[in-house]
Short mmCIF file of C-alpha atoms and ligand atoms in Angstrom, two decimals:
data_model
loop_
_atom_site.label_atom_id
_atom_site.label_comp_id
_atom_site.label_asym_id
_atom_site.label_seq_id
_atom_site.Cartn_x
_atom_site.Cartn_y
_atom_site.Cartn_z
CA MET A 1 5.88 48.47 -32.07
CA VAL A 2 3.46 51.21 -31.04
CA PRO A 3 -0.10 50.15 -30.17
CA VAL A 4 -2.54 52.21 -32.21
CA TYR A 5 -5.85 50.36 -32.34
CA THR A 6 -6.19 49.55 -28.63
CA GLY A 7 -8.48 51.16 -26.05
CA SER A 8 -5.55 52.54 -24.05
CA ALA A 9 -4.06 54.09 -27.21
CA GLN A 10 -7.25 56.16 -27.59
CA HIS A 11 -6.38 57.92 -24.32
CA SER A 12 -2.74 58.48 -25.26
CA PRO A 13 -1.54 62.10 -25.14
CA PHE A 14 0.34 61.36 -28.38
CA GLU A 15 -1.02 61.71 -31.88
CA ALA A 16 0.68 61.49 -35.26
CA THR A 17 -0.19 63.28 -38.48
CA GLY A 18 -0.46 61.34 -41.73
CA PRO A 19 2.76 61.05 -43.75
CA GLY A 20 3.68 63.91 -46.09
CA LEU A 21 5.09 63.42 -49.59
CA ASP A 22 8.55 62.66 -48.17
CA GLY A 23 7.09 59.97 -45.86
CA THR A 24 7.66 61.90 -42.64
CA ALA A 25 4.99 62.83 -40.11
CA ILE A 26 4.77 65.03 -37.02
CA LEU A 27 4.33 63.50 -33.57
CA LEU A 28 2.21 65.68 -31.28
CA ARG A 29 1.82 65.52 -27.51
CA HIS A 30 -1.39 67.19 -26.33
CA GLY A 31 -1.41 68.90 -29.73
CA THR A 32 2.15 70.28 -29.47
CA PRO A 33 4.73 69.01 -32.02
CA VAL A 34 7.48 67.06 -30.24
CA ALA A 35 9.24 65.09 -32.98
CA THR A 36 9.41 64.20 -36.65
CA ILE A 37 8.78 60.51 -37.30
CA LYS A 38 8.77 58.17 -40.26
CA TYR A 39 6.29 55.31 -40.71
CA PRO A 40 7.62 51.88 -41.59
CA ARG A 41 7.21 51.09 -45.26
CA GLN A 42 4.82 48.44 -46.49
CA ALA A 43 6.70 45.18 -47.09
CA ARG A 44 7.23 44.46 -50.80
CA PHE A 45 6.57 40.73 -50.33
CA TYR A 46 2.99 41.55 -49.26
CA ALA A 47 2.10 42.03 -52.94
CA LEU A 48 2.85 38.37 -53.79
CA GLN A 49 0.84 35.19 -53.39
CA THR A 50 1.75 31.50 -53.21
CA PHE A 51 1.35 29.06 -56.08
CA ASP A 52 -1.83 27.86 -54.33
CA GLY A 53 -3.23 31.42 -54.25
CA ILE A 54 -2.68 32.50 -50.62
CA PRO A 55 -1.48 36.11 -50.24
CA TYR A 56 1.95 36.14 -48.58
CA TRP A 57 0.76 38.60 -45.92
CA LYS A 58 -1.66 35.95 -44.65
CA ILE A 59 1.26 33.56 -44.12
CA ALA A 60 3.79 35.82 -42.42
CA GLN A 61 4.18 39.47 -41.48
CA LEU A 62 7.03 41.93 -41.40
CA HIS A 63 7.71 42.87 -37.77
CA SER A 64 9.80 45.91 -37.00
CA ASN A 65 11.90 46.45 -40.15
CA ASP A 66 13.80 43.21 -40.64
CA VAL A 67 11.92 40.37 -38.91
CA LEU A 68 9.60 37.89 -40.58
CA ALA A 69 7.08 36.63 -38.03
CA THR A 70 4.35 34.04 -38.22
CA THR A 71 2.06 31.97 -36.03
CA VAL A 72 2.40 28.55 -37.63
CA LEU A 73 -0.74 27.11 -36.03
CA GLN A 74 -3.39 29.76 -35.49
CA ASN A 75 -5.35 27.49 -33.09
CA CYS A 76 -4.59 26.58 -29.50
CA ILE A 77 -6.01 23.91 -27.21
CA ARG A 78 -6.36 26.53 -24.51
CA TYR A 79 -8.03 29.27 -26.57
CA THR A 80 -11.55 28.06 -27.30
CA ASP A 81 -12.42 27.73 -23.60
CA ARG A 82 -12.21 31.01 -21.67
CA THR A 83 -11.60 29.04 -18.45
CA THR A 84 -8.25 27.91 -19.84
CA SER A 85 -7.29 30.61 -22.33
CA CYS A 86 -4.70 33.27 -21.66
CA GLN A 87 -6.72 36.40 -20.97
CA PHE A 88 -4.46 38.64 -23.07
CA CYS A 89 -4.43 36.40 -26.15
CA ALA A 90 -6.04 37.19 -29.52
CA ILE A 91 -4.79 34.18 -31.51
CA GLY A 92 -8.25 33.36 -32.88
CA GLN A 93 -9.24 36.87 -33.90
CA SER A 94 -7.17 37.30 -37.04
CA LEU A 95 -8.25 33.83 -38.18
CA ALA A 96 -11.94 34.63 -37.60
CA GLU A 97 -11.46 37.85 -39.59
CA ASN A 98 -9.81 35.92 -42.46
CA ARG A 99 -6.55 37.86 -42.07
CA THR A 100 -4.52 34.65 -41.83
CA ILE A 101 -4.78 30.89 -42.38
CA ALA A 102 -5.02 28.19 -39.71
CA HIS A 103 -1.89 26.20 -40.61
CA LYS A 104 1.02 27.55 -42.59
CA THR A 105 2.74 24.66 -44.39
CA PRO A 106 6.54 24.27 -44.49
CA GLU A 107 6.44 24.89 -48.26
CA GLN A 108 4.47 28.12 -47.87
CA LEU A 109 6.80 29.34 -45.11
CA GLY A 110 9.89 28.56 -47.18
CA GLU A 111 8.48 30.38 -50.20
CA VAL A 112 7.52 33.49 -48.21
CA ALA A 113 10.78 33.59 -46.22
CA ARG A 114 12.86 33.44 -49.40
CA MET A 115 11.01 36.36 -50.99
CA ALA A 116 10.99 38.38 -47.75
CA VAL A 117 14.78 38.10 -47.69
CA LEU A 118 15.18 38.93 -51.37
CA LEU A 119 12.66 41.80 -51.55
CA ASP A 120 12.74 43.27 -48.05
CA GLY A 121 16.10 42.37 -46.57
CA VAL A 122 14.61 40.36 -43.71
CA LYS A 123 17.38 39.23 -41.32
CA HIS A 124 15.70 36.71 -39.00
CA VAL A 125 12.49 34.74 -38.56
CA VAL A 126 10.17 34.29 -35.57
CA LEU A 127 8.06 31.14 -35.62
CA THR A 128 5.46 31.02 -32.88
CA THR A 129 2.51 28.67 -32.56
CA GLY A 130 -0.67 28.03 -30.66
CA THR A 131 -0.29 24.95 -28.46
CA PRO A 132 -1.74 21.96 -30.36
CA ASN A 133 -1.39 19.31 -27.60
CA VAL A 134 0.10 18.75 -24.14
CA THR A 135 2.89 16.44 -25.27
CA ASP A 136 5.20 18.08 -27.82
CA ARG A 137 3.31 21.40 -27.41
CA GLY A 138 4.04 22.44 -30.96
CA ALA A 139 7.68 21.35 -31.23
CA ALA A 140 6.99 18.91 -34.09
CA VAL A 141 5.27 21.48 -36.29
CA LEU A 142 8.03 23.99 -35.53
CA CYS A 143 10.66 21.45 -36.66
CA ASP A 144 8.79 20.92 -39.95
CA SER A 145 8.42 24.67 -40.44
CA ALA A 146 12.10 25.37 -39.82
CA ARG A 147 13.14 22.65 -42.26
CA GLY A 148 10.77 24.15 -44.87
CA ILE A 149 12.39 27.57 -44.47
CA LYS A 150 16.01 26.40 -44.35
CA ALA A 151 15.42 24.33 -47.51
CA GLN A 152 14.71 27.65 -49.29
CA ILE A 153 16.95 30.18 -47.58
CA ASP A 154 19.69 30.28 -44.96
CA ILE A 155 18.33 32.64 -42.30
CA PRO A 156 18.43 32.51 -38.47
CA ILE A 157 15.18 31.27 -36.91
CA GLN A 158 13.72 31.57 -33.44
CA ALA A 159 10.96 29.13 -32.47
CA GLN A 160 8.55 29.79 -29.61
CA CYS A 161 6.50 27.16 -27.77
CA GLU A 162 5.55 25.92 -24.33
CA PRO A 163 8.03 23.48 -22.76
CA PRO A 164 7.61 20.12 -24.52
CA ARG A 165 7.02 17.23 -22.13
CA ASP A 166 10.05 15.37 -23.50
CA HIS A 167 13.25 17.46 -23.40
CA GLY A 168 14.58 15.39 -26.32
CA TRP A 169 12.62 17.83 -28.50
CA PHE A 170 15.23 20.53 -27.88
CA GLN A 171 17.85 18.62 -29.85
CA LYS A 172 15.31 17.90 -32.59
CA LEU A 173 14.44 21.60 -32.80
CA ARG A 174 18.12 22.49 -33.04
CA ASP A 175 18.73 19.79 -35.67
CA ALA A 176 15.81 21.12 -37.72
CA GLY A 177 17.68 24.43 -38.08
CA ILE A 178 16.24 26.46 -35.21
CA ASP A 179 18.90 28.81 -33.85
CA SER A 180 17.24 30.17 -30.73
CA LEU A 181 14.26 29.22 -28.61
CA GLY A 182 11.62 31.19 -26.71
CA MET A 183 9.50 29.63 -23.95
CA HIS A 184 7.35 32.37 -22.57
CA LEU A 185 6.46 32.72 -18.91
CA GLU A 186 4.29 35.83 -19.56
CA ALA A 187 3.72 36.24 -15.78
CA VAL A 188 5.94 35.09 -12.91
CA THR A 189 3.86 35.08 -9.69
CA PRO A 190 1.75 31.92 -9.18
CA GLU A 191 -1.39 33.91 -8.29
CA VAL A 192 -1.05 36.16 -11.35
CA ARG A 193 -0.33 33.19 -13.61
CA ALA A 194 -3.41 31.32 -12.36
CA ARG A 195 -5.64 34.36 -12.84
CA ILE A 196 -4.36 35.57 -16.21
CA MET A 197 -3.49 32.27 -17.92
CA PRO A 198 -5.34 29.49 -16.09
CA GLY A 199 -4.52 26.80 -18.67
CA LYS A 200 -0.87 27.61 -19.23
CA ALA A 201 -0.31 28.07 -15.47
CA THR A 202 -0.75 24.30 -15.10
CA VAL A 203 2.81 24.19 -16.45
CA SER A 204 4.49 25.30 -13.22
CA MET A 205 7.40 27.69 -12.81
CA PRO A 206 9.75 24.86 -11.66
CA ARG A 207 8.75 22.95 -14.79
CA TYR A 208 9.65 25.98 -16.94
CA PHE A 209 13.00 26.30 -15.21
CA GLU A 210 13.81 22.60 -15.79
CA ALA A 211 13.00 23.14 -19.46
CA PHE A 212 15.10 26.33 -19.62
CA GLU A 213 18.12 24.53 -18.21
CA ALA A 214 17.74 21.64 -20.65
CA ALA A 215 17.27 24.02 -23.58
CA VAL A 216 20.32 26.15 -22.70
CA LYS A 217 22.45 22.96 -22.86
CA ILE A 218 21.40 22.54 -26.49
CA PHE A 219 21.06 26.13 -27.76
CA GLY A 220 23.70 27.79 -25.60
CA ARG A 221 23.70 30.63 -23.08
CA GLY A 222 21.77 33.64 -24.32
CA GLN A 223 20.04 31.72 -27.13
CA VAL A 224 17.07 30.76 -24.94
CA SER A 225 14.71 33.53 -23.92
CA THR A 226 11.38 34.18 -22.29
CA TYR A 227 8.76 36.91 -22.66
CA ILE A 228 7.56 38.50 -19.43
CA LEU A 229 4.65 40.92 -19.74
CA ALA A 230 5.01 43.83 -17.32
CA GLY A 231 1.60 45.09 -16.28
CA LEU A 232 -0.36 41.88 -15.72
CA GLY A 233 -0.11 42.14 -11.92
CA ASP A 234 3.45 41.01 -11.08
CA THR A 235 5.37 43.48 -8.93
CA ALA A 236 8.59 45.02 -10.23
CA ASP A 237 10.47 43.08 -7.53
CA ALA A 238 8.95 39.76 -8.62
CA ILE A 239 9.90 40.43 -12.25
CA LEU A 240 13.45 41.45 -11.35
CA GLN A 241 13.96 38.48 -9.01
CA THR A 242 12.75 36.00 -11.62
CA SER A 243 14.90 37.72 -14.25
CA GLU A 244 17.95 37.33 -12.01
CA LYS A 245 17.33 33.57 -11.72
CA LEU A 246 16.83 33.35 -15.49
CA LEU A 247 20.07 35.19 -16.21
CA GLU A 248 21.94 32.88 -13.83
CA ILE A 249 21.01 29.88 -15.97
CA GLY A 250 21.67 31.67 -19.27
CA VAL A 251 18.13 32.70 -20.26
CA TYR A 252 17.40 36.18 -21.66
CA PRO A 253 14.40 37.75 -19.87
CA PHE A 254 12.61 39.84 -22.48
CA VAL A 255 10.41 42.11 -20.37
CA VAL A 256 7.77 43.80 -22.48
CA PRO A 257 4.99 46.23 -21.54
CA PHE A 258 1.62 44.51 -21.61
CA VAL A 259 -0.62 45.81 -24.42
CA PRO A 260 -4.36 45.30 -23.75
CA VAL A 261 -5.67 44.01 -27.08
CA SER A 262 -9.21 44.87 -28.22
CA GLY A 263 -11.57 41.88 -28.21
CA THR A 264 -9.75 40.01 -25.41
CA PRO A 265 -10.96 39.72 -21.79
CA LEU A 266 -8.22 42.20 -20.81
CA ALA A 267 -9.19 44.75 -23.49
CA ASN A 268 -10.09 47.34 -20.86
CA ALA A 269 -7.27 46.56 -18.44
CA PRO A 270 -4.88 49.47 -17.90
CA ALA A 271 -1.56 49.50 -19.74
CA PRO A 272 1.48 49.71 -17.41
CA THR A 273 2.57 53.22 -16.49
CA PRO A 274 5.91 54.67 -17.59
CA ASP A 275 6.92 54.81 -13.90
CA PHE A 276 6.30 51.08 -13.49
CA LEU A 277 8.47 50.33 -16.52
CA ARG A 278 11.16 52.70 -15.23
CA SER A 279 11.18 50.68 -12.01
CA ILE A 280 12.16 47.57 -14.02
CA LEU A 281 13.94 48.24 -17.31
CA PRO A 282 17.02 50.27 -16.24
CA ALA A 283 17.85 47.81 -13.44
CA LEU A 284 17.19 44.84 -15.71
CA GLY A 285 19.37 46.34 -18.44
CA ARG A 286 22.26 46.53 -15.97
CA MET A 287 21.67 42.92 -14.86
CA ILE A 288 21.65 41.72 -18.47
CA SER A 289 24.88 43.55 -19.27
CA ALA A 290 26.55 42.18 -16.12
CA ALA A 291 25.50 38.64 -17.08
CA ASN A 292 26.86 39.22 -20.61
CA LEU A 293 23.66 38.01 -22.25
CA ARG A 294 22.86 41.00 -24.46
CA SER A 295 20.01 41.09 -26.95
CA ALA A 296 22.41 41.89 -29.81
CA ASP A 297 24.07 38.49 -29.33
CA ILE A 298 20.83 36.53 -29.76
CA LYS A 299 20.86 34.92 -33.22
CA ALA A 300 17.14 35.41 -33.92
CA GLY A 301 13.85 36.30 -32.33
CA CYS A 302 11.96 38.79 -30.22
CA GLY A 303 14.79 39.61 -27.82
CA LYS A 304 17.03 40.40 -30.78
CA CYS A 305 14.32 42.43 -32.54
CA GLY A 306 13.44 44.33 -29.37
CA ALA A 307 10.67 46.37 -31.01
CA CYS A 308 8.11 45.43 -28.35
CA SER A 309 10.15 46.84 -25.44
CA ALA A 310 12.67 49.56 -24.67
CA LEU A 311 14.76 47.00 -22.74
CA ALA A 312 17.70 46.83 -25.19
CA SER A 313 18.26 50.58 -24.87
CA TYR A 314 19.19 49.99 -21.20
CA GLU A 315 21.82 47.38 -22.02
CA ASP A 316 25.35 48.63 -22.39
S1 LIG B 401 9.77 41.80 -30.45
FE1 LIG B 401 8.84 39.93 -31.37
S2 LIG B 401 6.62 40.29 -31.38
FE2 LIG B 401 7.67 42.30 -31.06
S3 LIG B 401 7.87 43.17 -33.14
FE3 LIG B 401 9.78 42.09 -32.69
S4 LIG B 401 9.48 40.04 -33.53
FE4 LIG B 401 7.45 40.96 -33.38
#
């Protein structure tokens, strides 16, 4: 997943030519060819539309080359107010630009997932959601969505939400057919959390860890994961220390370089440097391998996909 349309990408030393007739292109660094690359193909299921006339690409997208990903609810209680919204988040932008729909129904998701498997060989599904309330925090709509998909096609699903207030939701999510669960810390230091995600930071780190432990009991070691964005202000030490605690309780810490997205309050924030990532990912890869919680063993989701980070390449 290479950022192309962001401010920081404009200053990248890398540039790619358009694809030739054979689909390959040349990657240049400061104008000098360094590699031959191939662009991902357009998903075949993008050409279809639902019985009610919604193009499939507005319901779910192909991520990497074999992941179907969607944001079930494209609204979030935290997003409309910039005093509570996560400063890196762009959940409302694609909706405002009519590139998606606000609520993907279970029937629509099932229909699209089935065709994405048949036409494009999709192997797993990522269901994320904006947070609709402070009680179930999206768990109910994720259960409905998973049932809608599994009624159409047997495919591993990862769901992503904030920790529901009632841990009983973890069993309900599992029973609905969800195979792995992501609850995303994003940042790990209290000061950084409060500054970057003032609303979500009201769910404290201890609260996240209680939820992780409860979820691992239901989903199993290595099937619960969290996204940590490197480059929001946490030090490498803070990220590695938190990752160590996560690994101890069976949670996969998916550390991903922060991408400043155009149109968000952090649009002009710097992207993390390669040196900063090198101070985290090799050490983290060794910790993950030692804990025996490798990305390849996750049944579904971002950690398994790995396209947003080079982390998996450091696991052995
Ligand atoms: S890691 Fe997650 S967000 Fe990134 S491309 Fe893969 S499925 Fe999409």
